Amino acid sequence: MMVSTVVMHSSPHIHMMMNHLPKRQSRPILPLPKIRTFRCSSSSSLSPSTLATQFDLKTYWTALIKEINQKLDEAVPVQYPHQIYEAMRYSVLAKGAKRAPPVMCVAACELFGGNRLAAFPTACALEMVHAASLIHDDLPCMDDDPSRRGQPSNHTVFGVDMAILAGDALFPLGFRHIVSHTPTDLVPETRLLKVIAEIARAVGSTGMAAGQFIDLEGGPNAVDFIQEKKFGEMGECSAVCGGLLGGASDEELQKLRTYGRAVGVLHQVVSDVLEAKMDTQDEDEGKKKKGKSYVGVYGVEKAIEVAEDLKAQAKKALDGLEKYGDKVVPLYSFVDYAADRGFTIDQEV
């Protein structure tokens, strides 16, 4: 499925976002309040989309990050050979990481009644795979990015050879972690096999690797493919893996597939728009990235229209899941966050 670029009327939220860009500054970390829950039934007069505007996504997200960071720290201990593990931990435990893939996985699992303890091993694996893909994307022979998440890229610190090895090691470690740490009394082995197959599909030659190849090769009308494969695949995989762990039906998994892919691309499109608005790219960098994003190909205004379409696609994909009541609210909230960036994710140092 290629991303549709049908022109839609831009919502005031998108335009407000463009006129009032979030200030990038650190804020004091406050004690986490208890997560608010909204109890509703499928017969409630309030729609999930309406409830999402009341849901405290920041608290939900930040609390999960704390748990996920602890489990990642335990999952990637320093052992011999030390330098490889230090390079792996440098990227996996990066302070600026929002942990979007694992948080989405947990939310999707809980949507269908799954226990988050069943989702944490896969959530950690998704972060390992995500970190590995970023390490390799940043290499001089790929996107050649010197920084990532506000700090020097892995290869800048550890060298190209060690960065390649760190990425190579993180991919299989993720699969091993799923198999060895998922409670068998919570998730049947048949579901775990499907989870592993889903991740392998997402990162493989028809998934993220294909997106990176076309990103390097370029070509006319390649932006849809690049954006879907490089950014949509991880969102899709995260949502679907959570659904598999929670016992979602095939029809529900298809909804999650469409939802996750749209959210993944939406997040990147809005990030590119914000970056263009802030005018942080120098002329040479702008030329290098020309053609790799909707902003580069179509300009800011058209990219905003694409974002509106993606936002609508993501929310429409959740139609039919209202029967799960307030458990669907986090997924709705992720869509609004991807579009509007109404807050920053603060982490404890």
mmCIF file of C-alpha atoms in Angstrom:
data_model
loop_
_atom_site.group_PDB
_atom_site.id
_atom_site.type_symbol
_atom_site.label_atom_id
_atom_site.label_comp_id
_atom_site.label_asym_id
_atom_site.label_seq_id
_atom_site.Cartn_x
_atom_site.Cartn_y
_atom_site.Cartn_z
ATOM 1 C CA MET A 1 0.000 0.000 0.000
ATOM 2 C CA MET A 2 1.502 3.314 -1.022
ATOM 3 C CA VAL A 3 0.833 6.436 0.988
ATOM 4 C CA SER A 4 -2.051 8.393 -0.460
ATOM 5 C CA THR A 5 -1.470 12.065 -1.158
ATOM 6 C CA VAL A 6 -5.103 13.008 -1.604
ATOM 7 C CA VAL A 7 -5.559 16.662 -0.688
ATOM 8 C CA MET A 8 -7.605 17.153 2.455
ATOM 9 C CA HIS A 9 -8.478 20.312 4.371
ATOM 10 C CA SER A 10 -5.803 20.926 6.951
ATOM 11 C CA SER A 11 -7.004 20.899 10.533
ATOM 12 C CA PRO A 12 -6.341 23.842 12.849
ATOM 13 C CA HIS A 13 -4.144 21.527 14.944
ATOM 14 C CA ILE A 14 -1.641 21.083 12.128
ATOM 15 C CA HIS A 15 -1.519 24.810 11.357
ATOM 16 C CA MET A 16 -1.190 25.692 15.032
ATOM 17 C CA MET A 17 1.680 23.250 15.232
ATOM 18 C CA MET A 18 3.449 24.984 12.371
ATOM 19 C CA ASN A 19 2.932 28.476 13.778
ATOM 20 C CA HIS A 20 3.907 27.600 17.320
ATOM 21 C CA LEU A 21 6.809 25.193 17.170
ATOM 22 C CA PRO A 22 7.690 23.423 20.423
ATOM 23 C CA LYS A 23 10.723 24.878 22.158
ATOM 24 C CA ARG A 24 13.517 22.394 22.528
ATOM 25 C CA GLN A 25 14.521 22.881 26.133
ATOM 26 C CA SER A 26 14.905 20.635 29.107
ATOM 27 C CA ARG A 27 12.346 20.782 31.866
ATOM 28 C CA PRO A 28 12.576 19.603 35.469
ATOM 29 C CA ILE A 29 11.418 16.049 35.983
ATOM 30 C CA LEU A 30 8.436 15.860 38.313
ATOM 31 C CA PRO A 31 7.282 12.752 40.194
ATOM 32 C CA LEU A 32 5.042 10.668 37.974
ATOM 33 C CA PRO A 33 1.361 10.935 38.914
ATOM 34 C CA LYS A 34 -0.829 7.881 38.728
ATOM 35 C CA ILE A 35 -2.093 7.113 35.240
ATOM 36 C CA ARG A 36 -5.655 8.235 34.785
ATOM 37 C CA THR A 37 -8.052 5.721 33.340
ATOM 38 C CA PHE A 38 -11.323 6.409 31.599
ATOM 39 C CA ARG A 39 -13.841 3.666 32.065
ATOM 40 C CA CYS A 40 -16.261 3.468 29.230
ATOM 41 C CA SER A 41 -18.114 0.838 27.313
ATOM 42 C CA SER A 42 -18.934 0.449 23.682
ATOM 43 C CA SER A 43 -22.236 2.129 24.436
ATOM 44 C CA SER A 44 -20.614 5.252 25.897
ATOM 45 C CA SER A 45 -21.640 8.563 24.389
ATOM 46 C CA LEU A 46 -17.976 9.599 24.287
ATOM 47 C CA SER A 47 -16.010 8.322 21.304
ATOM 48 C CA PRO A 48 -12.442 7.011 21.722
ATOM 49 C CA SER A 49 -11.227 9.994 19.688
ATOM 50 C CA THR A 50 -12.882 12.339 22.192
ATOM 51 C CA LEU A 51 -11.503 10.398 25.142
ATOM 52 C CA ALA A 52 -8.053 10.610 23.591
ATOM 53 C CA THR A 53 -8.086 14.377 24.045
ATOM 54 C CA GLN A 54 -8.599 13.820 27.790
ATOM 55 C CA PHE A 55 -6.122 10.944 28.166
ATOM 56 C CA ASP A 56 -2.806 11.732 29.887
ATOM 57 C CA LEU A 57 -0.582 10.222 27.210
ATOM 58 C CA LYS A 58 2.570 11.867 28.543
ATOM 59 C CA THR A 59 2.221 10.166 31.932
ATOM 60 C CA TYR A 60 1.322 6.835 30.315
ATOM 61 C CA TRP A 61 4.272 7.043 27.932
ATOM 62 C CA THR A 62 6.828 8.254 30.494
ATOM 63 C CA ALA A 63 5.871 5.558 33.002
ATOM 64 C CA LEU A 64 6.304 2.862 30.347
ATOM 65 C CA ILE A 65 9.668 4.320 29.288
ATOM 66 C CA LYS A 66 10.925 3.924 32.847
ATOM 67 C CA GLU A 67 9.974 0.234 32.876
ATOM 68 C CA ILE A 68 11.308 -0.405 29.381
ATOM 69 C CA ASN A 69 14.629 1.315 30.087
ATOM 70 C CA GLN A 70 15.156 -0.871 33.146
ATOM 71 C CA LYS A 71 14.423 -4.028 31.175
ATOM 72 C CA LEU A 72 16.690 -2.940 28.307
ATOM 73 C CA ASP A 73 19.499 -2.301 30.778
ATOM 74 C CA GLU A 74 19.090 -5.865 32.034
ATOM 75 C CA ALA A 75 18.739 -7.310 28.528
ATOM 76 C CA VAL A 76 22.037 -5.894 27.213
ATOM 77 C CA PRO A 77 24.602 -6.379 30.009
ATOM 78 C CA VAL A 78 28.283 -5.662 29.470
ATOM 79 C CA GLN A 79 30.190 -8.897 28.974
ATOM 80 C CA TYR A 80 33.068 -10.183 26.879
ATOM 81 C CA PRO A 81 33.929 -8.816 24.380
ATOM 82 C CA HIS A 82 33.239 -5.601 26.290
ATOM 83 C CA GLN A 83 33.606 -3.085 23.477
ATOM 84 C CA ILE A 84 30.854 -4.632 21.348
ATOM 85 C CA TYR A 85 28.420 -4.550 24.272
ATOM 86 C CA GLU A 86 29.397 -0.999 25.157
ATOM 87 C CA ALA A 87 28.634 0.041 21.570
ATOM 88 C CA MET A 88 25.322 -1.823 21.676
ATOM 89 C CA ARG A 89 24.316 -0.186 24.959
ATOM 90 C CA TYR A 90 25.366 3.244 23.731
ATOM 91 C CA SER A 91 22.599 3.211 21.117
ATOM 92 C CA VAL A 92 19.994 1.032 22.825
ATOM 93 C CA LEU A 93 20.071 3.028 26.072
ATOM 94 C CA ALA A 94 20.400 6.463 24.460
ATOM 95 C CA LYS A 95 18.842 9.108 26.722
ATOM 96 C CA GLY A 96 16.961 10.823 23.903
ATOM 97 C CA ALA A 97 15.077 7.690 22.824
ATOM 98 C CA LYS A 98 11.276 8.039 22.970
ATOM 99 C CA ARG A 99 10.758 4.231 22.908
ATOM 100 C CA ALA A 100 7.840 4.623 20.500
ATOM 101 C CA PRO A 101 8.038 1.053 19.059
ATOM 102 C CA PRO A 102 7.998 -0.731 22.445
ATOM 103 C CA VAL A 103 5.345 1.586 23.909
ATOM 104 C CA MET A 104 3.060 1.006 20.916
ATOM 105 C CA CYS A 105 3.621 -2.749 21.226
ATOM 106 C CA VAL A 106 2.603 -2.728 24.896
ATOM 107 C CA ALA A 107 -0.454 -0.558 24.204
ATOM 108 C CA ALA A 108 -1.632 -2.857 21.396
ATOM 109 C CA CYS A 109 -1.136 -5.952 23.556
ATOM 110 C CA GLU A 110 -3.150 -4.460 26.417
ATOM 111 C CA LEU A 111 -5.879 -3.380 24.004
ATOM 112 C CA PHE A 112 -6.817 -7.036 23.471
ATOM 113 C CA GLY A 113 -6.538 -7.995 27.124
ATOM 114 C CA GLY A 114 -2.918 -9.097 27.103
ATOM 115 C CA ASN A 115 -0.630 -8.709 30.114
ATOM 116 C CA ARG A 116 2.143 -6.152 29.632
ATOM 117 C CA LEU A 117 4.560 -8.644 31.193
ATOM 118 C CA ALA A 118 3.932 -10.751 28.095
ATOM 119 C CA ALA A 119 4.763 -7.789 25.851
ATOM 120 C CA PHE A 120 7.945 -6.486 27.494
ATOM 121 C CA PRO A 121 10.386 -9.011 25.930
ATOM 122 C CA THR A 122 9.079 -8.241 22.427
ATOM 123 C CA ALA A 123 8.984 -4.527 23.248
ATOM 124 C CA CYS A 124 12.670 -4.672 24.188
ATOM 125 C CA ALA A 125 13.438 -6.655 21.043
ATOM 126 C CA LEU A 126 11.738 -3.996 18.907
ATOM 127 C CA GLU A 127 13.920 -1.317 20.499
ATOM 128 C CA MET A 128 17.029 -3.408 19.856
ATOM 129 C CA VAL A 129 16.064 -3.865 16.211
ATOM 130 C CA HIS A 130 15.195 -0.183 15.884
ATOM 131 C CA ALA A 131 18.537 0.847 17.406
ATOM 132 C CA ALA A 132 20.412 -1.534 15.112
ATOM 133 C CA SER A 133 18.717 -0.072 12.042
ATOM 134 C CA LEU A 134 19.626 3.458 13.151
ATOM 135 C CA ILE A 135 23.263 2.479 13.753
ATOM 136 C CA HIS A 136 23.521 1.118 10.223
ATOM 137 C CA ASP A 137 21.544 3.971 8.637
ATOM 138 C CA ASP A 138 23.975 6.508 10.126
ATOM 139 C CA LEU A 139 27.078 4.847 8.655
ATOM 140 C CA PRO A 140 29.176 6.875 6.169
ATOM 141 C CA CYS A 141 28.284 4.425 3.388
ATOM 142 C CA MET A 142 24.567 4.883 4.106
ATOM 143 C CA ASP A 143 23.020 8.177 5.263
ATOM 144 C CA ASP A 144 26.320 9.438 6.694
ATOM 145 C CA ASP A 145 24.833 11.139 9.767
ATOM 146 C CA PRO A 146 27.313 12.266 12.448
ATOM 147 C CA SER A 147 24.703 12.555 15.224
ATOM 148 C CA ARG A 148 21.646 10.722 16.469
ATOM 149 C CA ARG A 149 19.213 11.659 19.264
ATOM 150 C CA GLY A 150 21.298 14.647 20.250
ATOM 151 C CA GLN A 151 24.572 12.752 20.619
ATOM 152 C CA PRO A 152 27.328 11.526 18.278
ATOM 153 C CA SER A 153 26.351 8.569 16.099
ATOM 154 C CA ASN A 154 27.592 5.146 17.115
ATOM 155 C CA HIS A 155 30.282 4.973 14.429
ATOM 156 C CA THR A 156 31.552 8.432 15.399
ATOM 157 C CA VAL A 157 32.271 7.181 18.916
ATOM 158 C CA PHE A 158 33.245 3.539 18.387
ATOM 159 C CA GLY A 159 34.375 3.475 14.759
ATOM 160 C CA VAL A 160 32.682 2.106 11.656
ATOM 161 C CA ASP A 161 33.827 -1.467 12.232
ATOM 162 C CA MET A 162 32.485 -1.626 15.786
ATOM 163 C CA ALA A 163 29.232 0.087 14.805
ATOM 164 C CA ILE A 164 28.593 -2.550 12.130
ATOM 165 C CA LEU A 165 29.263 -5.322 14.641
ATOM 166 C CA ALA A 166 27.027 -3.687 17.262
ATOM 167 C CA GLY A 167 24.148 -3.504 14.804
ATOM 168 C CA ASP A 168 24.766 -7.049 13.622
ATOM 169 C CA ALA A 169 24.692 -8.283 17.210
ATOM 170 C CA LEU A 170 21.516 -6.416 18.215
ATOM 171 C CA PHE A 171 19.321 -7.981 15.524
ATOM 172 C CA PRO A 172 19.702 -11.625 16.682
ATOM 173 C CA LEU A 173 19.803 -10.608 20.355
ATOM 174 C CA GLY A 174 16.296 -9.220 19.925
ATOM 175 C CA PHE A 175 14.962 -12.517 18.582
ATOM 176 C CA ARG A 176 16.759 -14.475 21.299
ATOM 177 C CA HIS A 177 15.320 -12.186 23.977
ATOM 178 C CA ILE A 178 11.756 -12.830 22.809
ATOM 179 C CA VAL A 179 12.210 -16.604 22.933
ATOM 180 C CA SER A 180 14.074 -16.745 26.243
ATOM 181 C CA HIS A 181 12.152 -14.154 28.273
ATOM 182 C CA THR A 182 8.493 -14.292 27.201
ATOM 183 C CA PRO A 183 6.454 -16.133 29.868
ATOM 184 C CA THR A 184 5.161 -19.296 28.218
ATOM 185 C CA ASP A 185 2.094 -19.299 30.442
ATOM 186 C CA LEU A 186 1.056 -15.930 29.014
ATOM 187 C CA VAL A 187 1.857 -16.343 25.304
ATOM 188 C CA PRO A 188 1.536 -19.605 23.329
ATOM 189 C CA GLU A 189 4.578 -20.580 21.272
ATOM 190 C CA THR A 190 2.573 -20.336 18.056
ATOM 191 C CA ARG A 191 2.026 -16.617 18.700
ATOM 192 C CA LEU A 192 5.724 -16.091 19.432
ATOM 193 C CA LEU A 193 6.626 -17.664 16.103
ATOM 194 C CA LYS A 194 4.317 -15.193 14.372
ATOM 195 C CA VAL A 195 5.881 -12.292 16.286
ATOM 196 C CA ILE A 196 9.384 -13.338 15.247
ATOM 197 C CA ALA A 197 8.266 -13.776 11.641
ATOM 198 C CA GLU A 198 6.663 -10.322 11.695
ATOM 199 C CA ILE A 199 9.839 -8.610 12.909
ATOM 200 C CA ALA A 200 11.963 -10.515 10.395
ATOM 201 C CA ARG A 201 9.616 -9.404 7.610
ATOM 202 C CA ALA A 202 9.741 -5.773 8.716
ATOM 203 C CA VAL A 203 13.528 -5.467 8.806
ATOM 204 C CA GLY A 204 14.302 -7.727 5.846
ATOM 205 C CA SER A 205 14.817 -7.405 2.121
ATOM 206 C CA THR A 206 11.183 -6.471 1.446
ATOM 207 C CA GLY A 207 10.948 -4.145 4.441
ATOM 208 C CA MET A 208 13.310 -1.614 5.994
ATOM 209 C CA ALA A 209 16.320 -2.885 4.036
ATOM 210 C CA ALA A 210 14.416 -2.292 0.797
ATOM 211 C CA GLY A 211 13.597 1.257 1.898
ATOM 212 C CA GLN A 212 17.249 1.985 2.659
ATOM 213 C CA PHE A 213 18.305 0.577 -0.723
ATOM 214 C CA ILE A 214 15.902 2.811 -2.652
ATOM 215 C CA ASP A 215 16.930 5.701 -0.398
ATOM 216 C CA LEU A 216 20.510 5.222 -1.581
ATOM 217 C CA GLU A 217 19.649 4.601 -5.229
ATOM 218 C CA GLY A 218 17.041 7.346 -5.555
ATOM 219 C CA GLY A 219 14.858 7.341 -8.624
ATOM 220 C CA PRO A 220 11.665 9.086 -9.731
ATOM 221 C CA ASN A 221 8.573 8.854 -7.515
ATOM 222 C CA ALA A 222 10.517 6.956 -4.859
ATOM 223 C CA VAL A 223 9.464 9.033 -1.854
ATOM 224 C CA ASP A 224 6.320 6.993 -1.098
ATOM 225 C CA PHE A 225 8.241 3.730 -1.044
ATOM 226 C CA ILE A 226 11.121 5.148 1.013
ATOM 227 C CA GLN A 227 8.874 6.686 3.653
ATOM 228 C CA GLU A 228 6.694 3.589 3.982
ATOM 229 C CA LYS A 229 9.593 1.165 4.237
ATOM 230 C CA LYS A 230 12.006 3.196 6.359
ATOM 231 C CA PHE A 231 9.448 4.597 8.790
ATOM 232 C CA GLY A 232 6.094 2.889 8.266
ATOM 233 C CA GLU A 233 7.427 -0.646 8.683
ATOM 234 C CA MET A 234 8.547 -0.148 12.287
ATOM 235 C CA GLY A 235 5.216 1.375 13.289
ATOM 236 C CA GLU A 236 3.308 -1.421 11.571
ATOM 237 C CA CYS A 237 5.486 -4.121 13.090
ATOM 238 C CA SER A 238 5.183 -2.669 16.604
ATOM 239 C CA ALA A 239 1.390 -2.499 16.514
ATOM 240 C CA VAL A 240 0.976 -5.936 14.921
ATOM 241 C CA CYS A 241 3.376 -7.629 17.346
ATOM 242 C CA GLY A 242 1.413 -6.204 20.260
ATOM 243 C CA GLY A 243 -1.806 -7.441 18.700
ATOM 244 C CA LEU A 244 -0.365 -10.922 18.165
ATOM 245 C CA LEU A 245 0.756 -11.118 21.790
ATOM 246 C CA GLY A 246 -2.680 -9.994 22.972
ATOM 247 C CA GLY A 247 -4.570 -12.490 20.815
ATOM 248 C CA ALA A 248 -6.051 -10.155 18.181
ATOM 249 C CA SER A 249 -8.041 -11.696 15.333
ATOM 250 C CA ASP A 250 -6.838 -11.603 11.723
ATOM 251 C CA GLU A 251 -9.234 -8.756 10.957
ATOM 252 C CA GLU A 252 -8.008 -6.796 13.956
ATOM 253 C CA LEU A 253 -4.391 -7.412 12.999
ATOM 254 C CA GLN A 254 -5.089 -5.942 9.584
ATOM 255 C CA LYS A 255 -6.468 -2.815 11.226
ATOM 256 C CA LEU A 256 -3.331 -2.564 13.353
ATOM 257 C CA ARG A 257 -1.189 -3.042 10.251
ATOM 258 C CA THR A 258 -2.801 -0.091 8.487
ATOM 259 C CA TYR A 259 -2.819 1.980 11.671
ATOM 260 C CA GLY A 260 0.835 1.416 12.592
ATOM 261 C CA ARG A 261 2.116 2.093 9.096
ATOM 262 C CA ALA A 262 0.195 5.367 8.850
ATOM 263 C CA VAL A 263 1.388 6.531 12.281
ATOM 264 C CA GLY A 264 5.004 5.681 11.477
ATOM 265 C CA VAL A 265 5.030 7.707 8.269
ATOM 266 C CA LEU A 266 2.976 10.508 9.861
ATOM 267 C CA HIS A 267 5.542 10.955 12.621
ATOM 268 C CA GLN A 268 8.376 11.293 10.104
ATOM 269 C CA VAL A 269 6.470 13.649 7.789
ATOM 270 C CA VAL A 270 5.695 15.997 10.676
ATOM 271 C CA SER A 271 9.304 15.810 11.886
ATOM 272 C CA ASP A 272 10.488 16.826 8.415
ATOM 273 C CA VAL A 273 7.998 19.707 8.338
ATOM 274 C CA LEU A 274 9.136 20.959 11.745
ATOM 275 C CA GLU A 275 12.774 20.713 10.711
ATOM 276 C CA ALA A 276 12.090 22.656 7.519
ATOM 277 C CA LYS A 277 10.188 25.316 9.450
ATOM 278 C CA MET A 278 13.049 25.717 11.886
ATOM 279 C CA ASP A 279 15.436 25.995 8.944
ATOM 280 C CA THR A 280 18.139 23.946 10.666
ATOM 281 C CA GLN A 281 19.560 22.378 7.509
ATOM 282 C CA ASP A 282 22.403 24.049 5.682
ATOM 283 C CA GLU A 283 22.309 24.233 1.896
ATOM 284 C CA ASP A 284 24.503 21.172 1.304
ATOM 285 C CA GLU A 285 22.527 19.040 3.748
ATOM 286 C CA GLY A 286 19.294 20.142 2.127
ATOM 287 C CA LYS A 287 20.549 19.052 -1.291
ATOM 288 C CA LYS A 288 21.619 15.669 0.110
ATOM 289 C CA LYS A 289 18.163 14.958 1.499
ATOM 290 C CA LYS A 290 16.296 16.298 -1.540
ATOM 291 C CA GLY A 291 13.886 13.691 -2.793
ATOM 292 C CA LYS A 292 13.953 11.563 0.351
ATOM 293 C CA SER A 293 11.028 13.235 2.106
ATOM 294 C CA TYR A 294 7.640 14.705 1.218
ATOM 295 C CA VAL A 295 8.974 18.126 2.197
ATOM 296 C CA GLY A 296 11.933 17.700 -0.160
ATOM 297 C CA VAL A 297 9.770 16.547 -3.064
ATOM 298 C CA TYR A 298 6.550 18.531 -2.669
ATOM 299 C CA GLY A 299 7.320 21.338 -0.233
ATOM 300 C CA VAL A 300 6.009 22.111 3.241
ATOM 301 C CA GLU A 301 2.376 22.883 2.371
ATOM 302 C CA LYS A 302 1.870 19.666 0.424
ATOM 303 C CA ALA A 303 3.627 17.695 3.161
ATOM 304 C CA ILE A 304 1.128 19.118 5.671
ATOM 305 C CA GLU A 305 -1.708 17.844 3.469
ATOM 306 C CA VAL A 306 -0.065 14.408 3.388
ATOM 307 C CA ALA A 307 0.142 14.506 7.190
ATOM 308 C CA GLU A 308 -3.572 15.284 7.418
ATOM 309 C CA ASP A 309 -4.384 12.336 5.166
ATOM 310 C CA LEU A 310 -2.187 9.996 7.196
ATOM 311 C CA LYS A 311 -3.782 11.161 10.428
ATOM 312 C CA ALA A 312 -7.228 10.368 9.027
ATOM 313 C CA GLN A 313 -6.044 6.965 7.753
ATOM 314 C CA ALA A 314 -4.639 6.005 11.150
ATOM 315 C CA LYS A 315 -7.810 6.894 13.047
ATOM 316 C CA LYS A 316 -10.078 5.259 10.490
ATOM 317 C CA ALA A 317 -8.089 2.041 10.855
ATOM 318 C CA LEU A 318 -9.151 1.923 14.507
ATOM 319 C CA ASP A 319 -12.843 1.869 13.554
ATOM 320 C CA GLY A 320 -14.439 -1.244 14.943
ATOM 321 C CA LEU A 321 -12.157 -1.451 17.970
ATOM 322 C CA GLU A 322 -14.377 0.786 20.109
ATOM 323 C CA LYS A 323 -15.798 -2.371 21.691
ATOM 324 C CA TYR A 324 -12.628 -2.547 23.781
ATOM 325 C CA GLY A 325 -13.599 0.688 25.519
ATOM 326 C CA ASP A 326 -10.908 2.904 27.003
ATOM 327 C CA LYS A 327 -8.160 0.415 26.143
ATOM 328 C CA VAL A 328 -8.103 1.781 22.593
ATOM 329 C CA VAL A 329 -7.528 5.357 23.785
ATOM 330 C CA PRO A 330 -3.681 5.180 23.882
ATOM 331 C CA LEU A 331 -3.597 4.205 20.209
ATOM 332 C CA TYR A 332 -5.803 7.175 19.297
ATOM 333 C CA SER A 333 -3.595 9.430 21.395
ATOM 334 C CA PHE A 334 -0.444 8.315 19.561
ATOM 335 C CA VAL A 335 -1.965 9.625 16.327
ATOM 336 C CA ASP A 336 -2.598 13.071 17.787
ATOM 337 C CA TYR A 337 0.896 13.173 19.276
ATOM 338 C CA ALA A 338 2.493 12.230 15.961
ATOM 339 C CA ALA A 339 0.600 15.067 14.273
ATOM 340 C CA ASP A 340 0.709 17.808 16.898
ATOM 341 C CA ARG A 341 3.678 17.093 19.231
ATOM 342 C CA GLY A 342 1.750 18.594 22.122
ATOM 343 C CA PHE A 343 4.435 17.732 24.663
ATOM 344 C CA THR A 344 8.028 16.492 25.000
ATOM 345 C CA ILE A 345 9.041 13.177 26.497
ATOM 346 C CA ASP A 346 11.160 13.846 29.582
ATOM 347 C CA GLN A 347 13.311 11.100 31.038
ATOM 348 C CA GLU A 348 15.087 10.744 34.322
ATOM 349 C CA VAL A 349 18.842 11.076 34.053
#
